[in-house]
Amino acid sequence: MALRMSTLFLRTLREDPVDAEVPSHRLLVRAGYIRRAAPGIYSWLPLGYRVYRNVERIIREEMDAMGAQEVHFPALLPREPYEASNRWTEYGDNIFRLKDRKGADHLLGPTHEEMFTLLVKDLYSSYKDLPLYLYQIQTKYRDEPRPRAGILRGREFVMKDSYSFDVSDEAFMKSYNAHRDAYIRIFDRLGFDYVIVAAMSGAMGGSASEEFLATAENGEDTYVRCTSCDYAANVEAVRVAVPDPVPHDDVPDVHAEHTPDTPTIETLVDHLNAKFPRHDGREWTAGDTLKNVVVTLVHADGRREPLAVGVPGDREVDLKRLEAQVLPAEVEPFLETDFAANPALVKGYIGPGVLGEENASGIRYLLDPRVVEGSRWVTGADVEGSHVLDLVSGRDFAGDGTIEAANVRDGDPCPRCGSPLESARGIEMGHIFQLGRRFAEALDLRVLDEHGKLVTVTMGSYGVGVSRAVAAIVENSHDQDGIIWPRQISPADLHVVATGKDDAVFSAAERLVGGLEDAGLSVLYDDRRGVSPGVKFKDSELVGVPTIVVVGRRLADGVVEVKDRRTGEREDIPVDSAVEHLARIVRDD
Ligand code: ATP
Ligand code: MG
């Protein structure tokens, strides 16, 4: 059945919604695909739901083709399994919790590792049953701290999540690669540009972990890629190339110097160059200084812990990188009241003299991996207006460990080959990763191996953002006039627009639509009477079906106009052979 605009439940908007910051949010609302129900919670309208189902269909087909079996869990889940895995606590404020009438705790599932593990445990007990791949396409709930950009980051959203179950790590790698291949086919078919990058495995454990990012200028994720080899990684996962230790036999003893009014790296460097010129003739730079940044970690159980991070002074602490390293703890700023509670810290002049679990502040102190044995630094002397010079790592101070929290810059050396890295932004569309035995251990999922011995199952977890994909496709494919759907995702194959007042035009359009439907094509038909051609054309551009067919004035010459929404190309085709012609366009795309 053609979708007739005269009756379709659709109101396109001329104005951008006020809360929309990104093109996909603006256009999906304006073109009548989604409507906001509450912050971070959206309804699908008829056109939107067709697009959404197309995305779902492609994902389902590829998951089925790789041998995964579809199941469907409830979204409303009991507390106990999440208690056993500790995620009831770890998720903190990010899950929606509720109680039933008897007072029993429940949650709305943010992801389903626990439930899948328990289901397999219920039914399987032998290595002969493995490998097993199960998946679902299901609504997830996360009380995101910053729901934004419409359905890109919702509090209710749809995820395809699959899980693999294997008897050994070697067998697991096969399952991982099978998923990786299926994801490549899914994202190729969805028709947007993407990259596969090394990722953090987060709170999940395991080591193999990759993300599929849709490339997008305003994406929330930053990734780097090497300008010469094929290394690519989410910045969160970048491991910097660690320099070799530096000989330091000839470095003089550490000495404290009076450096008044130098609480920032910039003021310090200026002061050093004015008052303490270097002997090697070059100028002091920010990279010669060690900057110590204190933050507060908020652990999942609510405990607050100060943490000091030491990075070369020409770098910043990148909060996303830091946060990725300390998950599930969250990072908050260190406030004036926190300084007051930690008198050993002298703001602007904090140094290793007081940092570290063994020192006066007792604050855990983690260093950038570039602070190698023998490297020489200028840093705070823990006294107002004073810094220490010739402070040698390993000789004069040591941290409690290292942390990858310094920002990654364009031009930094590739950890694999040393060539310069460059950065770009993307939207996380999918994540495949090794869970290892974390959930199988917590929930006791074991099977008998071929020697009759009980072994813990090893698992993988694989997610795709289904609803997010709809928005990511729009981010990737739109112009100032509206959405431009890739053929496979479009809410219809063709958008037929009848213009003018002439009854003959409408009956010819009606016949054309009937013929197209008989040929198996889906049609969005603008059959509205009394709506101007200008409005109809604008709507067709906004809605974004890739092929627009105008039946109008030119019908008198026996032709209709076909417009390619993607290239803007127009051609006149004879109305008599229009069905075959259009069927060919759709088929050959
Ligand atoms: P993010 O880093 O974007 O918060 P995540 O790492 O928490 O995502 P996963 O738990 O790996 O996400 O979920 C699998 C997929 O689900 C993600 O790759 C993403 O496409 C999608 N997704 C996650 N959170 C949301 C959300 N709030 N709204 C829409 N899609 C989401
Ligand atoms: Mg992820």
XYZ file of C-alpha atoms and ligand atoms in Angstrom:
621
model
C 0.000 0.000 0.000
C 1.359 3.376 -1.025
C 1.843 5.856 1.769
C -0.462 8.679 0.819
C 0.588 12.064 2.090
C -3.062 13.183 2.188
C -3.716 10.784 5.048
C -0.236 9.974 6.339
C 0.236 10.819 10.022
C 2.873 13.417 9.263
C 3.398 17.116 9.845
C 6.678 18.421 8.533
C 8.053 21.478 10.310
C 9.670 24.517 8.718
C 11.452 25.518 11.921
C 14.193 23.661 13.750
C 13.188 22.389 17.185
C 14.797 24.650 19.803
C 16.528 21.862 21.707
C 18.199 20.322 18.638
C 21.969 20.775 18.411
C 22.910 18.322 15.681
C 21.602 17.850 12.122
C 20.159 14.369 12.680
C 18.072 15.540 15.619
C 16.873 18.636 13.732
C 16.024 16.814 10.542
C 14.431 13.712 12.045
C 12.055 15.928 14.036
C 11.391 18.373 11.191
C 10.765 15.635 8.638
C 8.334 13.891 10.964
C 10.290 10.757 11.814
C 10.467 11.071 15.600
C 8.832 13.090 18.401
C 10.159 13.711 21.861
C 8.157 12.104 24.682
C 10.487 13.131 27.533
C 14.182 14.098 27.783
C 16.140 11.362 26.013
C 12.945 9.422 25.215
C 11.430 9.449 21.726
C 8.489 8.034 19.807
C 8.750 6.781 16.236
C 6.201 8.156 13.778
C 5.130 6.157 10.686
C 8.006 7.202 8.401
C 10.548 6.883 11.198
C 9.380 3.451 12.161
C 9.748 2.254 8.580
C 13.337 3.470 8.527
C 13.989 1.966 11.930
C 12.615 -1.402 10.781
C 14.829 -1.342 7.693
C 17.884 -0.932 9.912
C 16.639 -3.717 12.151
C 16.026 -5.994 9.179
C 19.562 -5.604 7.842
C 21.037 -6.323 11.250
C 18.755 -9.321 11.775
C 19.563 -10.787 8.354
C 23.301 -10.606 8.952
C 23.088 -11.987 12.478
C 20.975 -14.891 11.258
C 23.395 -15.441 8.363
C 26.351 -15.781 10.746
C 24.509 -18.452 12.692
C 23.360 -16.404 15.670
C 19.925 -17.282 17.036
C 17.444 -14.618 18.010
C 15.862 -14.612 21.456
C 14.021 -11.893 23.298
C 14.447 -11.046 26.953
C 12.238 -8.875 29.088
C 13.404 -5.318 29.722
C 12.126 -5.520 33.309
C 14.649 -7.598 35.225
C 15.200 -8.851 38.763
C 18.025 -7.453 40.858
C 19.742 -10.719 41.848
C 21.761 -11.524 38.694
C 23.030 -7.941 38.577
C 23.884 -8.200 42.263
C 25.909 -11.356 41.560
C 27.935 -9.584 38.855
C 28.260 -6.462 41.041
C 26.722 -4.322 38.324
C 23.723 -3.387 40.470
C 26.306 -1.274 42.331
C 28.746 -0.498 39.508
C 26.108 1.059 37.302
C 25.460 3.626 40.028
C 22.933 6.237 38.930
C 23.000 5.028 35.347
C 20.301 2.395 35.764
C 16.599 2.794 36.276
C 15.636 0.892 39.402
C 12.141 0.138 40.581
C 10.300 -1.928 43.144
C 7.323 -4.182 42.654
C 4.314 -4.112 44.998
C 6.034 -6.522 47.364
C 9.037 -4.249 47.613
C 11.352 -6.474 45.533
C 14.037 -4.584 43.592
C 13.996 -4.607 39.808
C 15.802 -2.729 37.064
C 15.206 -1.829 33.454
C 17.954 -3.649 31.564
C 20.881 -1.445 30.451
C 22.474 -4.496 28.747
C 21.879 -8.203 29.264
C 25.107 -10.155 29.872
C 23.784 -11.592 33.141
C 20.507 -12.807 31.680
C 22.126 -14.513 28.697
C 24.680 -16.196 30.942
C 21.932 -17.563 33.178
C 19.835 -18.746 30.249
C 22.709 -20.755 28.811
C 23.525 -22.129 32.230
C 19.912 -23.269 32.529
C 20.012 -25.354 29.380
C 23.573 -26.297 28.433
C 26.198 -28.354 30.173
C 28.647 -29.733 27.603
C 31.409 -28.462 25.335
C 29.527 -30.242 22.540
C 26.859 -27.537 22.701
C 29.415 -24.796 21.989
C 30.108 -22.466 20.295
C 26.749 -20.802 20.766
C 25.739 -17.358 19.505
C 22.565 -15.751 20.821
C 21.231 -12.287 20.125
C 18.293 -10.003 20.649
C 17.115 -6.677 19.332
C 15.727 -4.958 22.323
C 14.941 -1.778 24.175
C 17.566 -0.760 26.725
C 17.351 1.778 29.493
C 20.177 3.899 30.818
C 19.701 7.004 32.896
C 22.425 8.785 30.920
C 23.871 11.831 32.687
C 23.779 13.761 29.409
C 21.043 12.507 27.075
C 21.585 14.533 23.926
C 21.208 14.835 20.205
C 17.813 13.153 20.020
C 18.083 9.422 19.449
C 21.892 9.520 19.229
C 22.114 9.291 23.000
C 18.776 8.400 24.485
C 17.768 7.143 27.896
C 15.600 4.545 26.162
C 17.152 3.137 22.993
C 17.297 -0.035 20.969
C 20.385 -2.198 20.894
C 21.165 -5.400 19.098
C 23.190 -7.318 21.632
C 24.711 -10.698 20.988
C 26.809 -12.991 23.100
C 29.143 -15.820 22.232
C 29.843 -18.826 24.431
C 32.997 -20.882 23.943
C 34.938 -23.514 25.773
C 38.390 -21.950 25.285
C 40.094 -18.674 24.404
C 41.202 -20.054 21.023
C 37.625 -21.002 20.176
C 36.521 -17.569 21.374
C 38.761 -15.786 18.854
C 36.877 -17.538 16.041
C 33.571 -16.329 17.447
C 34.973 -12.823 17.813
C 36.146 -12.760 14.217
C 32.837 -14.151 12.971
C 31.092 -11.249 14.701
C 33.600 -8.785 13.342
C 32.908 -10.007 9.797
C 29.149 -9.829 10.341
C 29.520 -6.262 11.624
C 31.467 -5.283 8.539
C 28.633 -6.598 6.383
C 26.013 -4.833 8.520
C 27.730 -1.455 8.405
C 28.494 -1.753 4.704
C 24.814 -2.387 4.037
C 23.655 0.423 6.306
C 25.515 2.670 3.925
C 27.552 5.078 6.042
C 31.244 5.751 6.418
C 32.822 4.035 9.380
C 36.152 3.004 10.861
C 37.097 0.082 13.092
C 39.241 1.175 16.011
C 40.885 -0.457 19.011
C 38.778 0.263 22.079
C 38.793 0.045 25.831
C 37.058 -2.972 27.248
C 35.803 -0.765 30.062
C 34.567 -2.413 33.223
C 34.127 -5.696 31.377
C 37.629 -7.122 31.421
C 39.005 -9.092 28.502
C 41.490 -7.790 25.993
C 40.128 -8.007 22.433
C 37.925 -4.966 22.005
C 37.067 -2.932 18.936
C 34.576 -0.230 18.139
C 32.856 0.576 14.875
C 32.645 4.354 14.663
C 30.581 6.238 12.112
C 32.825 9.071 11.004
C 31.133 12.347 11.954
C 32.545 15.791 12.669
C 30.364 16.259 15.708
C 30.652 12.711 17.031
C 31.258 12.304 20.755
C 34.170 9.929 20.301
C 37.617 10.951 19.164
C 39.842 8.408 17.496
C 43.322 8.547 16.077
C 44.749 6.795 13.087
C 48.281 6.465 11.887
C 49.225 8.396 8.781
C 51.293 5.463 7.575
C 50.328 2.076 9.088
C 46.804 0.718 9.738
C 46.783 1.496 13.483
C 43.512 3.127 14.585
C 42.255 3.513 18.120
C 39.695 5.358 20.159
C 41.727 8.004 22.046
C 40.570 6.326 25.242
C 42.468 3.213 24.197
C 45.681 4.797 22.904
C 48.762 3.505 24.686
C 51.560 6.014 24.206
C 54.916 4.861 22.925
C 57.037 4.792 26.094
C 60.469 6.420 25.636
C 63.621 4.640 26.805
C 65.026 5.502 30.244
C 67.323 8.546 30.184
C 70.854 8.523 31.621
C 71.018 11.068 34.440
C 74.476 10.704 36.041
C 75.393 14.294 35.209
C 72.149 15.861 36.460
C 72.808 18.120 39.464
C 71.000 17.521 42.725
C 67.423 18.653 42.918
C 67.074 22.232 44.145
C 64.093 24.381 45.139
C 63.921 27.897 43.718
C 61.873 30.940 44.504
C 59.426 31.434 41.591
C 56.876 33.999 42.805
C 53.540 34.371 41.019
C 53.933 31.316 38.789
C 50.806 29.246 39.473
C 50.322 28.377 35.772
C 52.634 26.566 33.368
C 52.829 29.650 31.169
C 53.886 32.014 33.966
C 56.358 29.402 35.217
C 58.024 28.955 31.819
C 58.374 32.731 31.372
C 59.879 33.037 34.832
C 62.335 30.179 34.226
C 63.522 31.733 30.973
C 63.981 35.125 32.645
C 65.636 33.939 35.859
C 67.096 30.480 35.279
C 68.421 30.310 31.699
C 69.325 26.786 30.635
C 72.961 25.842 30.123
C 72.304 24.031 26.845
C 71.249 27.283 25.188
C 67.667 26.347 24.372
C 64.661 27.936 26.035
C 62.553 26.299 28.723
C 59.261 24.990 27.327
C 56.077 23.697 28.900
C 57.250 20.166 28.112
C 60.089 20.551 30.650
C 57.606 20.919 33.469
C 55.568 18.331 35.285
C 51.969 19.344 35.880
C 50.133 17.686 38.747
C 46.358 17.665 38.458
C 44.190 16.526 41.340
C 40.670 15.207 40.745
C 38.095 13.379 42.824
C 37.172 9.817 41.952
C 33.650 8.878 42.908
C 33.543 5.115 43.256
C 30.428 3.105 42.460
C 29.739 2.636 46.178
C 29.795 6.420 46.650
C 33.276 6.580 48.213
C 35.187 9.738 47.203
C 38.931 9.467 46.679
C 41.336 12.223 45.610
C 43.659 11.193 42.770
C 46.715 13.089 41.502
C 47.811 12.713 37.890
C 51.228 13.918 36.719
C 51.545 14.849 33.044
C 54.158 16.777 31.059
C 53.224 20.473 31.288
C 52.625 20.784 27.550
C 49.716 18.342 27.857
C 46.314 18.411 29.473
C 44.602 15.689 31.415
C 41.990 14.377 28.961
C 38.931 13.661 31.100
C 37.527 11.019 28.764
C 40.820 9.163 28.757
C 41.085 9.450 32.508
C 37.507 8.319 33.004
C 38.033 5.312 30.747
C 40.968 4.202 32.936
C 39.160 4.488 36.260
C 35.785 2.972 35.316
C 33.386 2.263 36.929
C 34.477 5.192 39.115
C 33.518 8.648 37.846
C 35.707 11.731 37.804
C 34.691 14.990 39.459
C 36.618 18.240 39.870
C 38.674 18.826 43.001
C 36.945 21.730 44.720
C 38.105 24.524 47.037
C 36.578 22.606 49.925
C 38.677 19.569 48.919
C 41.814 21.725 48.978
C 40.815 22.954 52.418
C 40.507 19.358 53.575
C 43.983 18.513 52.182
C 46.305 21.200 53.611
C 49.439 19.508 52.198
C 48.318 20.600 48.728
C 49.418 24.129 47.776
C 47.298 25.131 44.821
C 49.416 26.038 41.806
C 52.571 24.560 43.370
C 51.622 20.911 43.930
C 54.572 18.537 43.551
C 55.652 14.941 44.119
C 57.024 15.986 47.497
C 53.605 15.553 49.055
C 51.884 13.327 46.518
C 51.731 9.560 46.716
C 50.300 7.160 49.240
C 53.551 7.258 51.261
C 53.814 11.035 51.395
C 52.244 13.872 53.377
C 48.970 14.082 51.449
C 48.492 10.314 51.197
C 46.888 10.971 47.805
C 47.442 8.279 45.169
C 49.745 9.661 42.475
C 49.785 8.251 38.954
C 52.217 9.396 36.283
C 52.079 9.702 32.549
C 54.125 6.848 30.996
C 56.442 9.466 29.459
C 57.751 10.303 32.915
C 60.388 7.590 32.515
C 63.315 6.694 34.738
C 65.919 9.439 34.500
C 63.671 12.096 32.924
C 64.251 15.534 34.421
C 61.486 17.933 35.469
C 60.597 21.297 36.932
C 57.595 20.985 39.197
C 55.869 22.411 42.247
C 57.821 22.524 45.524
C 54.626 22.339 47.618
C 55.364 25.832 48.921
C 53.586 28.960 47.647
C 55.733 30.665 44.977
C 58.332 27.933 44.752
C 59.326 25.184 42.295
C 61.941 22.438 42.250
C 64.392 22.078 39.338
C 66.461 19.087 38.213
C 63.987 16.698 39.766
C 64.809 13.280 38.327
C 62.200 10.546 37.987
C 63.314 7.383 39.767
C 66.084 9.247 41.604
C 64.094 11.932 43.425
C 60.523 10.752 43.171
C 58.263 7.958 42.007
C 54.524 7.702 41.577
C 52.214 4.929 42.728
C 51.924 3.760 39.123
C 51.294 5.080 35.613
C 48.090 6.174 33.904
C 47.141 6.966 30.308
C 45.308 10.216 30.913
C 47.304 12.856 29.025
C 45.666 14.166 25.868
C 46.727 12.652 22.559
C 47.729 15.204 19.935
C 47.914 15.197 16.168
C 51.508 14.417 15.279
C 52.145 12.207 18.322
C 54.071 9.087 17.324
C 52.072 5.999 16.410
C 52.590 3.373 19.138
C 53.011 0.737 16.444
C 55.290 2.357 13.851
C 56.274 5.795 15.119
C 54.756 7.788 12.233
C 52.565 10.783 13.134
C 49.018 10.165 14.353
C 46.062 12.232 13.216
C 42.735 12.529 14.977
C 39.120 12.624 13.828
C 35.708 12.237 15.403
C 33.070 9.570 15.219
C 29.900 8.124 16.693
C 30.136 4.732 18.362
C 27.863 2.433 16.380
C 29.015 -0.941 17.504
C 31.334 -2.515 20.015
C 32.655 -6.059 19.972
C 34.559 -7.372 22.922
C 35.986 -10.197 24.858
C 34.194 -10.618 28.170
C 36.447 -13.413 29.235
C 35.055 -15.321 32.199
C 33.790 -12.455 34.292
C 30.070 -13.222 33.971
C 30.473 -16.974 33.633
C 32.432 -16.960 36.889
C 30.053 -14.662 38.741
C 27.036 -16.734 37.709
C 28.809 -20.087 37.590
C 28.356 -21.002 33.958
C 30.480 -24.123 33.467
C 30.410 -27.007 31.035
C 32.175 -30.361 30.813
C 35.102 -30.275 28.412
C 36.193 -33.179 26.221
C 38.109 -34.743 29.132
C 35.070 -34.652 31.374
C 36.426 -31.743 33.393
C 34.267 -28.764 34.393
C 35.494 -25.560 32.732
C 34.211 -22.018 32.969
C 32.768 -20.788 29.686
C 34.450 -17.849 27.974
C 32.189 -15.197 26.508
C 32.082 -12.340 24.030
C 29.629 -9.467 23.932
C 28.677 -7.568 20.790
C 26.442 -4.502 20.585
C 25.009 -2.376 17.811
C 23.044 0.796 18.450
C 19.963 0.198 16.302
C 18.088 3.409 17.021
C 21.357 5.342 17.112
C 22.139 3.993 13.631
C 19.107 5.833 12.223
C 20.526 9.124 13.514
C 24.094 8.292 12.481
C 22.946 7.619 8.926
C 21.326 11.061 8.848
C 24.482 12.664 10.271
C 26.348 11.019 7.437
C 23.871 11.792 4.700
C 21.985 15.082 4.588
C 22.235 18.583 3.121
C 20.771 21.956 4.040
C 17.391 20.936 2.588
C 16.932 17.682 4.419
C 17.743 14.019 4.791
C 19.193 11.899 1.969
C 18.494 8.236 2.749
C 20.697 5.486 1.408
C 18.470 3.323 -0.798
C 18.378 0.313 1.598
C 17.213 2.410 4.557
C 14.759 4.770 2.874
C 11.154 4.711 4.127
C 10.095 4.144 0.485
C 11.741 3.295 -2.825
C 10.194 6.262 -4.594
C 8.532 9.527 -3.710
C 5.918 10.371 -6.325
C 4.801 14.004 -6.232
C 1.676 15.051 -8.100
C 1.521 18.819 -8.656
C -1.047 21.319 -9.867
C -4.823 21.312 -9.954
C -5.364 19.227 -13.026
C -7.382 16.037 -12.410
C -5.581 14.394 -15.340
C -2.281 14.783 -13.458
C -3.670 13.103 -10.370
C -5.181 10.215 -12.285
C -1.935 9.690 -14.219
C 0.015 9.768 -10.932
C -2.490 7.335 -9.433
C -1.940 4.926 -12.341
C 1.821 5.279 -12.085
C 1.768 4.551 -8.346
C -0.410 1.491 -8.943
C 2.009 0.242 -11.589
C 5.014 0.786 -9.352
C 3.376 -1.102 -6.526
C 2.511 -3.971 -8.842
C 6.194 -4.036 -9.770
C 6.996 -4.562 -6.092
C 8.211 -1.055 -5.288
C 7.232 0.876 -2.188
C 5.945 4.377 -2.834
C 5.448 7.514 -0.806
C 2.791 9.378 -2.809
C 2.173 13.085 -2.375
C -1.480 13.110 -3.444
C -2.390 16.225 -1.475
C -4.772 18.572 -3.262
C -4.456 22.286 -2.750
C -0.847 22.169 -1.544
C 1.523 24.230 -3.672
C 4.244 22.539 -5.747
C 6.852 24.550 -3.812
C 5.723 23.096 -0.493
C 5.591 19.603 -1.951
C 9.104 19.878 -3.383
C 10.450 21.200 -0.080
C 8.815 18.328 1.782
C 10.240 15.787 -0.647
C 13.743 17.142 -0.079
C 13.260 17.198 3.680
C 11.879 13.646 3.860
C 14.795 12.364 1.813
C 13.603 9.442 -0.341
C 16.491 9.038 -2.825
C 14.361 9.120 -5.994
C 11.649 11.734 -6.493
C 9.217 11.493 -9.399
C 7.272 14.603 -10.333
C 4.032 14.185 -12.221
C 2.959 17.652 -13.262
C 2.819 20.150 -16.087
C 5.125 18.109 -18.346
C 2.573 15.300 -18.449
C 1.065 17.128 -21.428
C 4.296 16.212 -23.300
C 4.013 12.626 -22.113
C 6.871 12.855 -19.613
C 7.433 12.820 -15.872
C 10.506 14.230 -14.169
C 12.827 12.000 -12.141
C 15.106 13.646 -9.626
C 17.979 12.012 -7.808
C 17.914 13.425 -4.260
C 21.579 12.519 -3.787
C 23.095 14.150 -6.864
C 20.383 16.646 -7.751
C 20.364 15.284 -11.320
C 17.058 15.477 -13.182
C 15.836 13.664 -16.243
C 12.564 13.529 -18.125
C 11.273 10.066 -18.866
C 8.254 8.978 -20.931
C 5.318 8.274 -18.651
C 4.466 5.162 -20.684
C 7.675 3.370 -19.770
C 8.115 5.041 -16.366
C 7.472 1.904 -14.297
C 10.216 -0.131 -15.998
C 12.593 2.813 -15.930
C 12.061 3.497 -12.221
C 12.209 -0.183 -11.308
C 15.598 -0.298 -13.013
C 16.857 2.742 -11.088
C 15.857 1.188 -7.773
C 17.211 -2.237 -8.653
C 20.551 -1.081 -10.054
C 21.454 1.184 -7.170
P 28.755 5.120 24.761
O 30.234 5.049 24.944
O 28.321 5.833 23.500
O 28.007 5.567 25.977
P 28.635 2.408 25.484
O 30.047 2.070 25.288
O 28.094 2.619 26.809
O 28.263 3.647 24.548
P 27.742 -0.232 24.822
O 27.363 -0.643 26.177
O 28.979 -0.746 24.182
O 27.721 1.357 24.730
O 26.455 -0.439 23.890
C 26.481 -0.963 22.573
C 25.957 0.042 21.577
O 24.713 0.610 21.968
C 26.877 1.239 21.412
O 27.898 0.927 20.510
C 25.937 2.297 20.885
O 25.816 2.197 19.485
C 24.609 1.942 21.507
N 24.292 2.852 22.621
C 24.870 2.876 23.841
N 24.329 3.819 24.614
C 23.360 4.421 23.870
C 22.415 5.471 24.110
N 22.362 6.086 25.288
N 21.564 5.824 23.113
C 21.606 5.192 21.919
N 22.461 4.193 21.640
C 23.333 3.800 22.591
Mg 31.032 0.783 24.139
